[in-house]
Amino acid sequence: MNILIIDDQKFIRETLKADIHRYLAEDEIHIYEASNGNQGIELLMALDVSLDLVIIDLKMEQGDGIAVINMLATTPRWLTVPIAVISSSDKRTLELVDCIIHTLRLNLVGVFAKPVNASDILTPLLATEAEANTALDIQANRRHRHTNINVQQLLKDEQLILCYQPKINLTTQEIMGFEVLSRLCDRHHGYIYPDAFLPLINQQGLNSVFTRMVISQALQCWVRQPLLAQFSLSINITADDLTCDELIEYIIESSRNHDGVKLILELTESQEIINQDRVLNSIARLIINNIDISLDDFGKSYSTYDRLDAIPFKEIKIDKSFVSDMDINHQHYLIVESTIALAQKMHVKVVAEGVETAAIAGILSALGCDVAQGYLYSPPIEGRYLIDWIGQYQSELVHGQ
């Protein structure tokens, strides 16, 4: 293992080195040192070996830790190197540095307040490496398994399976609606999830065909089971879909033919596409035909506020990456808090995705969030089990009150 320690205090460097050797007693370890940021940058530029970890102090004369971090962010070979920041700075400063590093998309192990033990850094580092290796193996297996998928044939054979994830009113705990999530089913590969088949659909230009099938099947599910009419039906749509005039006509006509269904389209896409006149024209047509538009994954894109200014959304969905850890990540808490406050001022409903614990639900409720969605309530449910799930949930809600 190759490790670089950048700290202006020799005592800190010596202590960390001793701790590292004790913690990794059976490994071959090479530790490089720099006594300030400038020296660290020079060493990084000169090194001809890869590094498994860079430990950086923040406060140093002759080049501080931020200078080193910026250098790593602008040097392709170091973009993925694990970074541990150590400092005696106050908590808010450490949170700011944490935010900066995440914004730069660097590989942050953690930001640690001094005094710090090597085990505090190495334990999460090694755990992350193990998880990453497992994830890579899984992804490789999935890529291999799905290499020969004939997406066009699966769609033609109607091997599309829809699942529905409930959206829950945080005040009353009642079911407000369901979001449609798609799967493909292949007799050789079993369930195929969107991360595997959506890129293939995009590559083959089947976006509008796929979206039409999803809408058709979801509406049929709502028609077949009258109990579902009381719940909204949310379906994902891309800005690429909105450039297809035939698809827009189909959606409007389908909505008219199923006027008892409260249809919501959840939109997420890039700034470059979403501001095209053609797309905005399509959105206007949908809205005047009583189809609400929801802004999905709010906060993930730099173009979020431009979207809010251009389009009269009825709903904002806060991305799960901010929600799932907001009880322990103060930065994410502030993002969620400010988003809810903004939505309230704009009189827009706000939905929090990725709610997995009662603690998160409680915080969201206290902040005034309207609706929650996530595994705390249910994973996605196949259509054939939907009525049974609703009955069970409503029964538990009544008996729990």
C-alpha positions as semicolon CSV with decimal commas, in nm:
position;residue;x (nm);y (nm);z (nm)
1;M;0,000;0,000;0,000
2;N;0,134;0,343;-0,099
3;I;0,036;0,632;0,130
4;L;0,121;1,003;0,121
5;I;0,099;1,213;0,439
6;I;0,100;1,592;0,398
7;D;0,124;1,767;0,736
8;D;0,348;2,045;0,868
9;Q;0,386;1,883;1,210
10;K;0,652;1,613;1,216
11;F;0,504;1,464;1,534
12;I;0,171;1,408;1,356
13;R;0,342;1,244;1,060
14;E;0,549;1,013;1,281
15;T;0,245;0,916;1,490
16;L;0,036;0,837;1,183
17;K;0,320;0,635;1,029
18;A;0,358;0,424;1,343
19;D;-0,019;0,370;1,365
20;I;-0,041;0,270;0,999
21;H;0,235;0,013;1,034
22;R;0,064;-0,137;1,338
23;Y;-0,277;-0,144;1,172
24;L;-0,147;-0,294;0,846
25;A;0,118;-0,515;1,001
26;E;0,099;-0,786;0,736
27;D;0,092;-0,554;0,434
28;E;0,380;-0,409;0,236
29;I;0,361;-0,037;0,309
30;H;0,538;0,259;0,147
31;I;0,477;0,594;0,316
32;Y;0,572;0,923;0,150
33;E;0,584;1,251;0,343
34;A;0,553;1,623;0,273
35;S;0,581;1,899;0,532
36;N;0,359;2,154;0,351
37;G;0,112;2,183;0,065
38;N;0,360;2,304;-0,194
39;Q;0,595;2,019;-0,119
40;G;0,306;1,777;-0,136
41;I;0,202;1,908;-0,479
42;E;0,559;1,876;-0,607
43;L;0,577;1,521;-0,477
44;L;0,242;1,429;-0,639
45;M;0,362;1,566;-0,971
46;A;0,688;1,371;-0,950
47;L;0,559;1,036;-0,821
48;D;0,567;0,753;-1,072
49;V;0,368;0,513;-0,852
50;S;-0,002;0,500;-0,778
51;L;-0,125;0,597;-0,431
52;D;-0,380;0,415;-0,220
53;L;-0,437;0,705;0,019
54;V;-0,347;1,072;0,059
55;I;-0,377;1,220;0,409
56;I;-0,392;1,601;0,397
57;D;-0,374;1,856;0,677
58;L;-0,571;2,175;0,611
59;K;-0,376;2,446;0,792
60;M;-0,019;2,466;0,664
61;E;0,213;2,747;0,565
62;Q;0,363;2,738;0,214
63;G;0,057;2,584;0,056
64;D;-0,250;2,475;0,252
65;G;-0,460;2,164;0,219
66;I;-0,713;2,329;-0,014
67;A;-0,434;2,395;-0,265
68;V;-0,349;2,023;-0,262
69;I;-0,717;1,929;-0,301
70;N;-0,753;2,163;-0,599
71;M;-0,442;2,013;-0,757
72;L;-0,585;1,661;-0,718
73;A;-0,913;1,773;-0,874
74;T;-0,739;1,909;-1,185
75;T;-0,499;1,618;-1,237
76;P;-0,667;1,323;-1,413
77;R;-0,438;1,057;-1,266
78;W;-0,529;1,159;-0,909
79;L;-0,905;1,205;-0,950
80;T;-0,988;0,871;-0,792
81;V;-0,720;0,850;-0,523
82;P;-0,876;0,815;-0,172
83;I;-0,836;1,135;0,032
84;A;-0,850;1,179;0,409
85;V;-0,851;1,535;0,542
86;I;-0,729;1,598;0,898
87;S;-0,756;1,930;1,077
88;S;-0,799;2,112;1,407
89;S;-1,046;2,352;1,241
90;D;-1,397;2,396;1,379
91;K;-1,686;2,170;1,278
92;R;-1,840;2,414;1,028
93;T;-1,510;2,451;0,845
94;L;-1,474;2,074;0,825
95;E;-1,828;2,048;0,687
96;L;-1,744;2,311;0,425
97;V;-1,432;2,121;0,318
98;D;-1,636;1,801;0,302
99;C;-1,885;1,979;0,073
100;I;-1,605;2,120;-0,148
101;I;-1,448;1,779;-0,198
102;H;-1,782;1,619;-0,285
103;T;-1,854;1,902;-0,530
104;L;-1,517;1,833;-0,696
105;R;-1,621;1,466;-0,718
106;L;-1,305;1,344;-0,550
107;N;-1,280;1,015;-0,364
108;L;-1,322;1,130;-0,003
109;V;-1,264;0,880;0,277
110;G;-1,360;1,139;0,538
111;V;-1,283;1,468;0,710
112;F;-1,137;1,401;1,054
113;A;-1,089;1,635;1,350
114;K;-0,748;1,619;1,516
115;P;-0,628;1,431;1,709
116;V;-0,693;1,139;1,477
117;N;-0,582;0,777;1,485
118;A;-0,480;0,596;1,169
119;S;-0,750;0,336;1,239
120;D;-1,015;0,611;1,208
121;I;-0,902;0,660;0,849
122;L;-0,803;0,308;0,747
123;T;-1,117;0,132;0,872
124;P;-1,360;0,316;0,639
125;L;-1,101;0,312;0,359
126;L;-1,066;-0,065;0,362
127;A;-1,440;-0,114;0,405
128;T;-1,508;0,110;0,106
129;E;-1,252;-0,076;-0,105
130;A;-1,415;-0,409;-0,019
131;E;-1,760;-0,275;-0,108
132;A;-1,627;-0,124;-0,430
133;N;-1,468;-0,452;-0,535
134;T;-1,793;-0,635;-0,465
135;A;-1,991;-0,374;-0,659
136;L;-1,751;-0,398;-0,954
137;D;-1,790;-0,776;-0,956
138;I;-2,169;-0,742;-0,951
139;Q;-2,166;-0,482;-1,228
140;A;-1,932;-0,694;-1,440
141;N;-2,156;-0,996;-1,393
142;R;-2,464;-0,795;-1,481
143;R;-2,297;-0,647;-1,789
144;H;-2,194;-0,994;-1,897
145;R;-2,541;-1,134;-1,830
146;H;-2,713;-0,855;-2,021
147;T;-2,476;-0,830;-2,317
148;N;-2,706;-1,031;-2,542
149;I;-3,037;-0,878;-2,438
150;N;-3,266;-0,810;-2,732
151;V;-3,456;-0,514;-2,588
152;Q;-3,661;-0,457;-2,902
153;Q;-3,780;-0,818;-2,902
154;L;-3,864;-0,807;-2,531
155;L;-4,078;-0,498;-2,585
156;K;-4,240;-0,658;-2,889
157;D;-4,317;-0,967;-2,681
158;E;-4,466;-0,742;-2,410
159;Q;-4,216;-0,856;-2,149
160;L;-4,253;-0,528;-1,963
161;I;-4,342;-0,556;-1,596
162;L;-4,446;-0,249;-1,398
163;C;-4,401;-0,203;-1,027
164;Y;-4,552;0,074;-0,818
165;Q;-4,396;0,254;-0,520
166;P;-4,636;0,435;-0,285
167;K;-4,622;0,805;-0,206
168;I;-4,734;0,869;0,153
169;N;-4,881;1,183;0,310
170;L;-4,645;1,262;0,598
171;T;-4,916;1,425;0,808
172;T;-5,194;1,167;0,779
173;Q;-4,981;0,867;0,669
174;E;-5,242;0,802;0,400
175;I;-5,150;0,680;0,053
176;M;-5,148;0,969;-0,195
177;G;-5,042;0,789;-0,510
178;F;-4,789;0,559;-0,674
179;E;-4,485;0,604;-0,894
180;V;-4,440;0,360;-1,181
181;L;-4,106;0,176;-1,196
182;S;-4,033;-0,054;-1,490
183;R;-3,865;-0,392;-1,527
184;L;-3,808;-0,618;-1,825
185;C;-3,839;-0,994;-1,790
186;D;-3,631;-1,239;-1,993
187;R;-3,657;-1,617;-1,959
188;H;-3,278;-1,648;-1,955
189;H;-3,188;-1,346;-1,739
190;G;-3,494;-1,305;-1,517
191;Y;-3,572;-0,950;-1,405
192;I;-3,371;-0,681;-1,587
193;Y;-3,357;-0,345;-1,411
194;P;-3,358;0,004;-1,567
195;D;-2,986;0,067;-1,516
196;A;-2,924;-0,226;-1,751
197;F;-3,193;-0,181;-2,015
198;L;-3,251;0,196;-2,037
199;P;-2,910;0,262;-2,198
200;L;-2,995;0,000;-2,460
201;I;-3,333;0,161;-2,521
202;N;-3,163;0,498;-2,567
203;Q;-2,901;0,354;-2,802
204;Q;-3,167;0,192;-3,021
205;G;-3,394;0,497;-3,030
206;L;-3,681;0,318;-2,858
207;N;-3,751;0,587;-2,597
208;S;-4,093;0,695;-2,716
209;V;-4,199;0,336;-2,787
210;F;-4,100;0,235;-2,436
211;T;-4,269;0,533;-2,269
212;R;-4,589;0,468;-2,465
213;M;-4,590;0,106;-2,344
214;V;-4,536;0,211;-1,982
215;I;-4,820;0,464;-1,994
216;S;-5,055;0,220;-2,166
217;Q;-4,990;-0,062;-1,922
218;A;-5,010;0,162;-1,613
219;L;-5,342;0,313;-1,723
220;Q;-5,479;-0,036;-1,790
221;C;-5,382;-0,135;-1,436
222;W;-5,573;0,164;-1,295
223;V;-5,880;0,090;-1,511
224;R;-5,890;-0,280;-1,419
225;Q;-5,884;-0,203;-1,047
226;P;-6,134;0,077;-0,965
227;L;-5,998;0,109;-0,609
228;L;-5,686;0,272;-0,759
229;A;-5,880;0,569;-0,899
230;Q;-5,843;0,752;-0,566
231;F;-5,464;0,754;-0,602
232;S;-5,246;0,958;-0,840
233;L;-5,038;0,776;-1,099
234;S;-4,685;0,914;-1,153
235;I;-4,490;0,812;-1,465
236;N;-4,135;0,912;-1,553
237;I;-4,077;1,097;-1,877
238;T;-3,763;1,241;-2,032
239;A;-3,714;1,561;-2,226
240;D;-3,629;1,343;-2,527
241;D;-3,981;1,200;-2,499
242;L;-4,118;1,554;-2,509
243;T;-3,964;1,612;-2,852
244;C;-4,186;1,339;-2,999
245;D;-4,513;1,500;-3,114
246;E;-4,679;1,162;-3,168
247;L;-4,606;1,061;-2,808
248;I;-4,744;1,389;-2,672
249;E;-5,064;1,336;-2,872
250;Y;-5,085;0,982;-2,738
251;I;-5,044;1,096;-2,377
252;I;-5,307;1,369;-2,409
253;E;-5,553;1,135;-2,581
254;S;-5,492;0,861;-2,325
255;S;-5,550;1,104;-2,040
256;R;-5,878;1,218;-2,194
257;N;-5,989;0,856;-2,236
258;H;-5,906;0,787;-1,871
259;D;-6,026;1,109;-1,713
260;G;-6,079;0,933;-1,382
261;V;-5,702;0,880;-1,346
262;K;-5,495;1,159;-1,190
263;L;-5,187;1,139;-1,415
264;I;-4,858;1,305;-1,315
265;L;-4,550;1,307;-1,537
266;E;-4,215;1,317;-1,353
267;L;-3,955;1,498;-1,560
268;T;-3,579;1,491;-1,524
269;E;-3,330;1,593;-1,794
270;S;-3,044;1,825;-1,878
271;Q;-3,061;2,202;-1,915
272;E;-2,956;2,192;-2,278
273;I;-3,256;1,981;-2,376
274;I;-3,521;2,104;-2,138
275;N;-3,512;2,466;-2,255
276;Q;-3,568;2,385;-2,617
277;D;-3,879;2,557;-2,751
278;R;-4,017;2,227;-2,871
279;V;-3,994;2,071;-2,526
280;L;-4,149;2,371;-2,351
281;N;-4,427;2,368;-2,609
282;S;-4,500;2,004;-2,527
283;I;-4,502;2,074;-2,154
284;A;-4,748;2,361;-2,206
285;R;-4,979;2,131;-2,405
286;L;-4,972;1,868;-2,131
287;I;-5,045;2,120;-1,858
288;I;-5,341;2,281;-2,036
289;N;-5,479;1,929;-2,079
290;N;-5,481;1,882;-1,700
291;I;-5,168;1,666;-1,681
292;D;-4,948;1,781;-1,394
293;I;-4,569;1,794;-1,428
294;S;-4,339;1,697;-1,141
295;L;-3,973;1,800;-1,124
296;D;-3,787;1,478;-1,040
297;D;-3,447;1,449;-0,866
298;F;-3,454;1,811;-0,750
299;G;-3,109;1,942;-0,657
300;K;-2,899;1,705;-0,867
301;S;-2,871;1,934;-1,168
302;Y;-2,717;2,280;-1,191
303;S;-3,016;2,381;-1,404
304;T;-3,275;2,323;-1,132
305;Y;-3,367;2,686;-1,068
306;D;-3,387;2,765;-1,439
307;R;-3,639;2,484;-1,468
308;L;-3,846;2,622;-1,181
309;D;-3,850;2,963;-1,346
310;A;-3,950;2,828;-1,688
311;I;-4,208;2,561;-1,604
312;P;-4,511;2,567;-1,368
313;F;-4,440;2,244;-1,182
314;K;-4,704;2,119;-0,940
315;E;-4,459;1,901;-0,749
316;I;-4,090;1,893;-0,658
317;K;-3,922;1,563;-0,571
318;I;-3,609;1,593;-0,357
319;D;-3,347;1,344;-0,469
320;K;-3,284;1,053;-0,235
321;S;-2,910;1,128;-0,223
322;F;-2,995;1,430;-0,003
323;V;-3,276;1,266;0,195
324;S;-3,138;0,926;0,291
325;D;-2,867;1,055;0,528
326;M;-2,999;1,398;0,625
327;D;-3,014;1,292;0,991
328;I;-2,635;1,262;1,002
329;N;-2,527;1,488;0,712
330;H;-2,584;1,849;0,811
331;Q;-2,517;1,978;0,461
332;H;-2,787;1,753;0,317
333;Y;-3,023;1,855;0,597
334;L;-2,980;2,220;0,500
335;I;-3,043;2,142;0,133
336;V;-3,364;1,956;0,215
337;E;-3,475;2,225;0,460
338;S;-3,422;2,506;0,209
339;T;-3,592;2,310;-0,071
340;I;-3,902;2,252;0,140
341;A;-3,910;2,619;0,240
342;L;-3,880;2,721;-0,127
343;A;-4,159;2,484;-0,231
344;Q;-4,387;2,620;0,039
345;K;-4,330;2,978;-0,077
346;M;-4,404;2,874;-0,435
347;H;-4,714;2,677;-0,323
348;V;-4,571;2,361;-0,476
349;K;-4,607;2,016;-0,323
350;V;-4,278;1,861;-0,216
351;V;-4,202;1,487;-0,218
352;A;-3,897;1,336;-0,045
353;E;-3,752;1,025;-0,209
354;G;-3,538;0,762;-0,039
355;V;-3,709;0,768;0,302
356;E;-3,587;0,452;0,473
357;T;-3,616;0,523;0,847
358;A;-3,874;0,664;1,087
359;A;-3,614;0,917;1,203
360;I;-3,586;1,064;0,853
361;A;-3,965;1,069;0,816
362;G;-3,994;1,253;1,147
363;I;-3,743;1,520;1,044
364;L;-3,918;1,570;0,708
365;S;-4,255;1,601;0,878
366;A;-4,119;1,862;1,120
367;L;-3,980;2,061;0,826
368;G;-4,319;2,063;0,655
369;C;-4,255;1,813;0,376
370;D;-4,582;1,699;0,218
371;V;-4,514;1,349;0,088
372;A;-4,257;1,073;0,144
373;Q;-4,155;0,781;-0,072
374;G;-3,914;0,500;0,010
375;Y;-3,850;0,160;0,163
376;L;-3,979;0,271;0,505
377;Y;-4,323;0,230;0,352
378;S;-4,262;-0,023;0,078
379;P;-4,030;-0,130;-0,201
380;P;-4,183;-0,120;-0,551
381;I;-4,486;-0,351;-0,571
382;E;-4,589;-0,555;-0,874
383;G;-4,930;-0,456;-1,007
384;R;-5,083;-0,794;-0,925
385;Y;-5,008;-0,743;-0,555
386;L;-5,107;-0,377;-0,538
387;I;-5,463;-0,412;-0,405
388;D;-5,353;-0,658;-0,136
389;W;-5,074;-0,423;-0,027
390;I;-5,313;-0,128;-0,007
391;G;-5,557;-0,327;0,205
392;Q;-5,284;-0,440;0,442
393;Y;-5,134;-0,091;0,472
394;Q;-5,469;0,077;0,538
395;S;-5,562;-0,188;0,794
396;E;-5,235;-0,139;0,981
397;L;-5,284;0,238;0,966
398;V;-5,632;0,215;1,120
399;H;-5,525;-0,024;1,395
400;G;-5,214;0,177;1,467
401;Q;-5,407;0,498;1,532
